[in-house]
Short mmCIF file of C-alpha atoms and ligand atoms in Angstrom, two decimals:
data_model
loop_
_atom_site.label_atom_id
_atom_site.label_comp_id
_atom_site.label_asym_id
_atom_site.label_seq_id
_atom_site.Cartn_x
_atom_site.Cartn_y
_atom_site.Cartn_z
CA MET F 75 28.40 61.38 -11.17
CA THR F 76 25.36 60.06 -9.30
CA ASP F 77 25.17 60.82 -5.61
CA PRO F 78 27.09 58.00 -3.84
CA PHE F 79 24.86 58.52 -0.80
CA ARG F 80 21.50 58.37 -2.58
CA ASN F 81 20.65 54.91 -1.22
CA CYS F 82 21.17 56.09 2.35
CA PHE F 83 17.91 58.02 2.25
CA VAL F 84 15.38 55.48 1.01
CA THR F 85 11.72 56.29 1.58
CA LYS F 86 10.61 55.17 4.99
CA THR F 87 7.28 53.78 6.13
CA LYS F 88 4.86 56.18 7.81
CA GLU F 89 5.58 54.56 11.15
CA GLU F 90 9.36 54.89 10.68
CA GLU F 91 8.92 58.52 9.73
CA GLU F 92 6.82 59.19 12.82
CA ASN F 93 9.37 57.50 15.07
CA GLU F 94 12.14 59.54 13.52
CA SER F 95 10.23 62.74 13.98
CA ILE F 96 9.68 61.90 17.68
CA LEU F 97 13.40 61.19 17.99
CA TRP F 98 14.41 64.54 16.46
CA GLN F 99 11.90 66.32 18.65
CA ARG F 100 13.61 64.73 21.64
CA TYR F 101 17.03 65.90 20.38
CA GLN F 102 15.63 69.40 19.79
CA ASN F 103 14.23 69.55 23.31
CA LEU F 104 17.47 68.36 24.81
CA VAL F 105 19.56 70.82 22.82
CA SER F 106 17.29 73.73 23.72
CA SER F 107 18.19 73.12 27.38
CA PHE F 108 21.97 73.42 26.82
CA PRO F 109 23.94 76.60 27.72
CA LYS F 110 24.03 79.15 24.88
CA GLU F 111 26.23 81.90 23.50
CA GLN F 112 25.95 84.15 20.45
CA GLY F 113 26.42 82.46 17.07
CA TRP F 114 28.94 83.45 14.38
CA GLY F 115 27.23 82.90 11.03
CA PHE F 116 23.78 81.69 10.03
CA GLU F 117 22.67 80.66 13.50
CA ASN F 118 21.71 83.14 16.20
CA TYR F 119 23.35 81.15 18.97
CA ILE F 120 25.58 78.18 19.61
CA CYS F 121 25.12 75.75 22.46
CA ASN F 122 27.45 73.81 24.69
CA TYR F 123 27.38 70.02 24.83
CA GLN F 124 30.04 67.88 26.51
CA SER F 125 32.25 70.99 26.79
CA PHE F 126 32.18 71.88 23.07
CA TRP F 127 30.16 74.47 21.13
CA TYR F 128 27.73 73.68 18.32
CA ALA F 129 25.07 75.33 16.19
CA ASP F 130 21.85 73.82 17.49
CA LYS F 131 21.12 71.68 14.44
CA HIS F 132 24.68 70.34 14.47
CA CYS F 133 24.29 69.58 18.15
CA GLN F 134 21.12 67.58 17.44
CA ALA F 135 23.09 65.76 14.77
CA VAL F 136 25.92 64.99 17.21
CA LEU F 137 23.39 63.36 19.54
CA ALA F 138 22.03 61.35 16.62
CA VAL F 139 25.53 60.31 15.49
CA GLN F 140 26.36 59.21 19.04
CA ASP F 141 23.17 57.15 19.24
CA HIS F 142 23.01 55.71 15.74
CA PHE F 143 26.33 55.69 13.87
CA LYS F 144 27.78 52.19 13.66
CA ALA F 145 31.42 52.29 12.68
CA ARG F 146 33.13 49.52 10.72
CA SER F 147 36.75 48.63 11.31
CA SER F 148 37.40 49.58 7.67
CA ASP F 149 35.96 53.10 8.06
CA ILE F 150 38.24 56.09 7.54
CA ILE F 151 37.29 59.17 9.52
CA LEU F 152 38.75 62.54 8.57
CA ALA F 153 38.52 64.75 11.61
CA THR F 154 39.31 68.46 11.70
CA ASN F 155 38.75 71.65 13.59
CA PRO F 156 36.69 73.92 11.30
CA LYS F 157 38.94 75.69 8.74
CA ALA F 158 41.92 73.40 9.37
CA GLY F 159 41.85 72.00 5.81
CA ALA F 160 39.02 69.44 5.61
CA THR F 161 38.39 70.28 1.94
CA TRP F 162 42.00 69.35 1.15
CA ILE F 163 42.41 66.22 3.27
CA LYS F 164 39.06 64.85 2.07
CA ALA F 165 40.17 65.29 -1.55
CA LEU F 166 43.57 63.70 -0.89
CA LEU F 167 42.17 60.69 0.95
CA PHE F 168 39.30 60.15 -1.47
CA ALA F 169 41.72 60.20 -4.41
CA THR F 170 44.18 57.91 -2.60
CA VAL F 171 41.70 55.30 -1.43
CA THR F 172 39.77 55.11 -4.72
CA ARG F 173 42.83 55.36 -7.01
CA SER F 174 42.30 52.00 -8.68
CA LYS F 175 38.73 52.98 -9.54
CA TYR F 176 39.11 56.43 -11.09
CA PRO F 177 41.68 57.63 -13.62
CA ILE F 178 43.03 61.10 -12.79
CA TYR F 179 41.97 62.56 -16.17
CA ASN F 180 38.32 61.68 -15.51
CA HIS F 181 38.18 61.99 -11.76
CA PRO F 182 35.07 62.70 -9.64
CA LEU F 183 37.00 65.51 -7.95
CA LEU F 184 37.01 67.36 -11.28
CA SER F 185 33.24 67.67 -11.17
CA GLN F 186 32.36 67.35 -7.46
CA ASN F 187 33.50 69.14 -4.35
CA SER F 188 35.26 66.91 -1.83
CA HIS F 189 32.54 67.63 0.77
CA PHE F 190 30.06 65.96 -1.58
CA LEU F 191 32.24 62.87 -1.97
CA VAL F 192 33.22 62.70 1.71
CA PRO F 193 30.36 64.28 3.69
CA PHE F 194 30.50 65.38 7.30
CA LEU F 195 28.51 63.05 9.54
CA GLU F 196 27.03 65.82 11.67
CA ILE F 197 26.60 68.44 8.96
CA GLY F 198 25.52 66.60 5.83
CA LEU F 199 24.37 63.10 6.69
CA TYR F 200 22.56 63.33 10.03
CA ASN F 201 20.49 66.34 9.12
CA ASN F 202 17.01 65.93 10.62
CA ARG F 203 17.14 62.29 9.55
CA ILE F 204 18.94 59.03 10.29
CA PRO F 205 20.74 57.84 7.15
CA ASP F 206 21.12 54.15 6.38
CA LEU F 207 24.89 54.03 6.02
CA GLU F 208 24.91 50.21 5.93
CA THR F 209 24.22 50.39 2.20
CA LEU F 210 27.62 51.96 1.53
CA PRO F 211 30.49 49.75 0.36
CA SER F 212 33.74 49.63 2.35
CA PRO F 213 35.90 51.51 2.85
CA ARG F 214 33.57 54.30 3.88
CA LEU F 215 35.07 57.78 4.23
CA PHE F 216 33.42 60.36 6.45
CA GLY F 217 34.38 63.79 7.68
CA THR F 218 33.70 65.10 11.16
CA HIS F 219 34.33 68.16 13.30
CA ILE F 220 33.15 66.35 16.45
CA SER F 221 35.69 66.43 19.29
CA TYR F 222 37.46 63.16 20.06
CA THR F 223 35.77 62.87 23.44
CA SER F 224 32.29 63.10 21.86
CA LEU F 225 32.84 60.62 19.03
CA PRO F 226 30.37 57.73 18.95
CA GLN F 227 31.65 54.80 20.99
CA SER F 228 31.63 52.47 17.98
CA MET F 229 34.34 54.59 16.34
CA ILE F 230 36.64 53.79 19.24
CA ASP F 231 35.57 50.14 19.68
CA SER F 232 35.71 49.24 15.97
CA GLY F 233 39.36 50.25 15.65
CA CYS F 234 38.60 52.27 12.54
CA ARG F 235 41.25 54.74 11.30
CA ILE F 236 40.95 58.39 12.27
CA VAL F 237 43.09 60.99 10.51
CA TYR F 238 43.17 64.33 12.33
CA LEU F 239 44.37 67.34 10.37
CA CYS F 240 45.43 70.23 12.56
CA ARG F 241 46.37 73.81 11.64
CA ASN F 242 47.91 76.68 13.55
CA PRO F 243 45.28 78.65 15.49
CA LYS F 244 46.10 82.03 13.92
CA ASP F 245 45.43 80.87 10.35
CA VAL F 246 42.38 78.93 11.55
CA PHE F 247 41.03 82.08 13.17
CA VAL F 248 41.55 84.28 10.09
CA SER F 249 40.01 81.64 7.82
CA MET F 250 37.03 81.24 10.16
CA TRP F 251 36.43 84.98 10.41
CA HIS F 252 36.34 85.32 6.62
CA PHE F 253 34.13 82.26 6.20
CA LYS F 254 31.58 83.31 8.81
CA ASN F 255 31.37 86.81 7.36
CA LYS F 256 30.64 85.29 3.95
CA MET F 257 27.70 83.51 5.55
CA ARG F 258 26.55 86.69 7.26
CA GLU F 259 26.77 88.59 3.98
CA ARG F 260 24.49 86.04 2.38
CA LEU F 261 21.90 86.69 5.13
CA SER F 262 22.47 90.47 4.99
CA LYS F 263 23.70 90.35 8.59
CA ILE F 264 26.27 92.99 9.52
CA PRO F 265 29.81 91.60 9.42
CA LEU F 266 31.49 90.44 12.61
CA SER F 267 34.44 92.72 13.36
CA ILE F 268 37.79 90.98 13.63
CA MET F 269 38.14 92.04 17.26
CA GLU F 270 34.72 90.71 18.23
CA ALA F 271 35.46 87.41 16.49
CA PHE F 272 38.91 87.28 18.12
CA GLU F 273 37.44 87.76 21.57
CA ARG F 274 35.07 84.83 21.02
CA PHE F 275 37.86 82.67 19.57
CA CYS F 276 40.13 83.36 22.54
CA ASN F 277 37.27 82.51 24.90
CA GLY F 278 36.88 79.19 23.09
CA VAL F 279 33.36 80.00 21.89
CA THR F 280 33.70 78.78 18.31
CA HIS F 281 31.87 76.11 16.35
CA PHE F 282 33.12 72.72 17.53
CA GLY F 283 35.56 74.57 19.80
CA PRO F 284 37.35 75.49 22.01
CA PHE F 285 40.02 75.13 19.34
CA TRP F 286 42.75 73.98 21.76
CA ASP F 287 40.64 71.34 23.55
CA HIS F 288 39.68 69.93 20.16
CA VAL F 289 43.33 69.62 19.16
CA LEU F 290 44.41 68.14 22.48
CA GLY F 291 41.70 65.47 22.41
CA TYR F 292 43.01 64.08 19.12
CA TRP F 293 46.67 64.70 20.02
CA THR F 294 46.35 62.65 23.19
CA ALA F 295 44.42 59.94 21.35
CA SER F 296 47.11 59.77 18.66
CA LEU F 297 49.71 59.09 21.38
CA GLU F 298 47.57 56.55 23.20
CA ARG F 299 46.19 54.76 20.11
CA PRO F 300 48.75 55.36 17.34
CA GLN F 301 47.36 52.49 15.23
CA ASN F 302 43.98 54.18 15.11
CA VAL F 303 44.56 57.92 15.28
CA LEU F 304 47.02 59.80 13.07
CA PHE F 305 47.74 63.45 13.84
CA ILE F 306 49.03 65.55 10.96
CA LYS F 307 49.57 69.26 10.47
CA TYR F 308 48.40 71.44 7.57
CA GLU F 309 51.77 73.21 7.63
CA GLU F 310 53.68 69.92 7.27
CA LEU F 311 51.39 68.80 4.48
CA LYS F 312 52.15 72.06 2.68
CA ALA F 313 55.90 71.85 3.31
CA ASP F 314 56.39 68.19 2.46
CA PRO F 315 53.30 66.91 0.66
CA VAL F 316 54.87 63.77 -0.85
CA VAL F 317 56.16 62.47 2.48
CA GLN F 318 52.95 63.35 4.32
CA LEU F 319 50.60 61.86 1.73
CA LYS F 320 52.59 58.61 1.71
CA ARG F 321 52.44 58.57 5.49
CA VAL F 322 48.66 59.02 5.54
CA ALA F 323 48.14 56.45 2.76
CA GLN F 324 50.18 53.92 4.72
CA PHE F 325 48.25 54.65 7.91
CA VAL F 326 44.82 54.12 6.34
CA GLY F 327 45.94 50.85 4.76
CA TYR F 328 46.38 52.04 1.16
CA PRO F 329 50.17 52.48 0.86
CA PHE F 330 51.57 53.47 -2.52
CA THR F 331 53.60 50.73 -4.18
CA SER F 332 57.08 51.57 -5.46
CA GLU F 333 55.67 51.04 -8.96
CA GLU F 334 52.98 53.66 -8.34
CA GLU F 335 55.57 56.03 -6.93
CA LYS F 336 57.80 55.53 -9.98
CA GLU F 337 54.84 56.21 -12.27
CA GLY F 338 54.34 59.52 -10.45
CA LEU F 339 50.92 58.73 -8.98
CA VAL F 340 51.63 60.47 -5.66
CA ASP F 341 52.50 63.69 -7.51
CA GLU F 342 49.44 63.36 -9.74
CA ILE F 343 47.13 63.05 -6.73
CA LEU F 344 48.81 66.02 -5.08
CA ARG F 345 48.40 68.07 -8.26
CA LEU F 346 44.75 67.06 -8.62
CA CYS F 347 44.06 68.08 -5.01
CA SER F 348 46.17 71.23 -4.96
CA PHE F 349 44.53 74.50 -3.98
CA GLU F 350 45.38 75.93 -7.41
CA ASN F 351 43.72 73.08 -9.28
CA LEU F 352 40.63 72.54 -7.12
CA SER F 353 39.84 76.25 -6.74
CA SER F 354 40.00 76.75 -10.50
CA LEU F 355 37.38 74.09 -11.28
CA GLU F 356 33.92 75.19 -12.34
CA VAL F 357 32.25 73.11 -9.61
CA ASN F 358 34.28 74.94 -6.97
CA LYS F 359 33.81 78.37 -8.50
CA THR F 360 30.07 78.37 -9.06
CA GLY F 361 28.64 75.17 -7.52
CA GLU F 362 26.46 75.25 -4.41
CA ALA F 363 27.98 73.62 -1.31
CA PRO F 364 26.45 70.23 -0.49
CA MET F 365 25.39 71.49 2.94
CA GLY F 366 23.46 74.31 1.22
CA LYS F 367 23.27 78.04 1.90
CA PHE F 368 26.60 79.00 0.31
CA LYS F 369 28.83 78.27 -2.66
CA ASN F 370 31.75 75.85 -2.82
CA GLU F 371 34.02 78.80 -3.51
CA ALA F 372 33.69 79.66 0.22
CA PHE F 373 35.95 76.66 0.95
CA PHE F 374 38.77 78.21 -1.09
CA ARG F 375 40.28 81.50 -0.04
CA LYS F 376 44.08 81.62 -0.08
CA GLY F 377 45.20 78.16 1.00
CA LYS F 378 48.44 79.53 2.49
CA VAL F 379 50.43 79.18 5.66
CA GLY F 380 50.95 82.41 7.59
CA ASP F 381 48.24 84.66 6.13
CA TRP F 382 47.49 85.63 9.75
CA ASP F 383 50.45 87.97 9.53
CA ASN F 384 48.28 90.30 7.42
CA TYR F 385 45.63 90.58 10.15
CA PHE F 386 47.19 90.17 13.59
CA THR F 387 48.35 93.11 15.70
CA SER F 388 51.19 92.53 18.14
CA GLU F 389 48.62 92.46 20.99
CA MET F 390 46.64 89.75 19.22
CA ILE F 391 49.80 87.69 18.64
CA GLU F 392 50.79 88.01 22.27
CA ARG F 393 47.35 87.05 23.56
CA LEU F 394 46.85 84.04 21.30
CA ASP F 395 50.40 82.76 21.84
CA LYS F 396 49.90 82.99 25.58
CA ILE F 397 46.65 81.01 25.47
CA THR F 398 48.23 78.36 23.25
CA GLU F 399 51.24 78.12 25.55
CA GLN F 400 49.03 77.73 28.62
CA LYS F 401 46.67 75.24 27.01
CA PHE F 402 49.47 73.10 25.56
CA HIS F 403 51.64 73.28 28.66
CA GLY F 404 52.79 69.76 29.56
CA TYR F 405 51.88 68.36 26.13
CA ASP F 406 54.68 67.85 23.67
CA LEU F 407 52.90 69.77 20.92
CA LYS F 408 53.80 72.87 18.91
CA LEU F 409 51.59 74.45 16.24
P1 PAP H 537 35.63 73.59 6.62
O1 PAP H 537 36.08 73.49 8.03
O2 PAP H 537 34.50 74.56 6.43
O3 PAP H 537 35.38 72.27 5.98
P2 PAP H 537 38.29 73.71 5.59
O4 PAP H 537 38.39 73.09 4.25
O5 PAP H 537 38.73 72.91 6.76
O6 PAP H 537 36.84 74.27 5.82
O7 PAP H 537 39.17 75.04 5.61
C1 PAP H 537 39.22 75.94 4.57
C2 PAP H 537 40.67 76.40 4.47
O8 PAP H 537 41.41 75.40 3.74
C3 PAP H 537 40.79 77.69 3.68
O9 PAP H 537 41.92 78.35 4.22
P3 PAP H 537 42.17 79.92 4.07
O10 PAP H 537 40.93 80.62 4.46
O11 PAP H 537 43.32 80.23 4.99
O12 PAP H 537 42.55 80.15 2.65
C4 PAP H 537 41.03 77.16 2.28
O13 PAP H 537 41.60 78.09 1.40
C5 PAP H 537 41.98 76.01 2.57
N1 PAP H 537 41.99 75.03 1.48
C6 PAP H 537 40.95 74.54 0.76
N2 PAP H 537 41.36 73.67 -0.15
C7 PAP H 537 42.71 73.59 -0.03
C8 PAP H 537 43.72 72.86 -0.73
N3 PAP H 537 43.43 72.05 -1.74
N4 PAP H 537 45.01 73.03 -0.34
C9 PAP H 537 45.32 73.85 0.70
N5 PAP H 537 44.41 74.58 1.38
C10 PAP H 537 43.12 74.45 1.02
#
């Protein structure tokens, strides 16, 4: 399959290139003045912008997204905390929205990772450059880890649909710790011990974190703007995938017809996007991740609910539960 985003990066005139380089220099300068803490993976440090933590190049990209991204009302934004299941929800939504275009037996997801088909705005698309996203046909699907409060204004004004996939903090932490150590291994950096990573997680110093503030931003938005923001949980998607996929499809404006349901299309999409199927595909075993520096296989580890039980001591459970309880106090939300 040819890159669906190839036309977004047409050659620019010398003047346009110079202007863009001045712009990125400005973002770099701004970001270098933000508060910093130690990084987790490739980057040496992460910086704080609008109360959330970012690797510096992602932070520059967030500034660029805020300044330049123009949302359409038909856009579908898949928002997640890192390691909450973006790989899965991107696959499910891509397959659902494009189902009249691609037959399951010859589907782009069989040869491409879902991060290639639904790129992150701040990780893949706005990467030292401003993409021309106007060339893309509707509906456009994008991923993002940006907190609700830092989303570009046009995403709120346009009334586009935002699907937020949330996951319990213990599984997110374990998944993140493994993922970041994979990155460190690739750079021959010494691994981050689980206790060191846990300390940082509890202090909220994680990429695109604090975890809880990220969740609460989207949770509150889903209550205030239910037509525009849908909040779903990884655990519910695992427990009742048919009901949840139908719910998401309805929300984004692509409900399954009773005919499609009778033909078993919902089950076929779920099978196509299952952890077992996607992780067994060649592209996801050996292919390089679209954002570079690691392999797609890093997005697939266990894909289970409750793996934290194999890593958490009783002290860790107590500490994390207490933080979650305090942070979520007064909000009708349980993870
Ligand atoms: P990202 O934030 O880097 O994009 P993301 O896809 O959100 O990563 O999270 C990866 C987690 O989703 C992994 O969890 P684990 O470490 O606990 O195993 C990964 O295994 C899981 N995952 C990936 N694909 C699927 C899928 N199809 N079904 C269920 N879980 C999945």
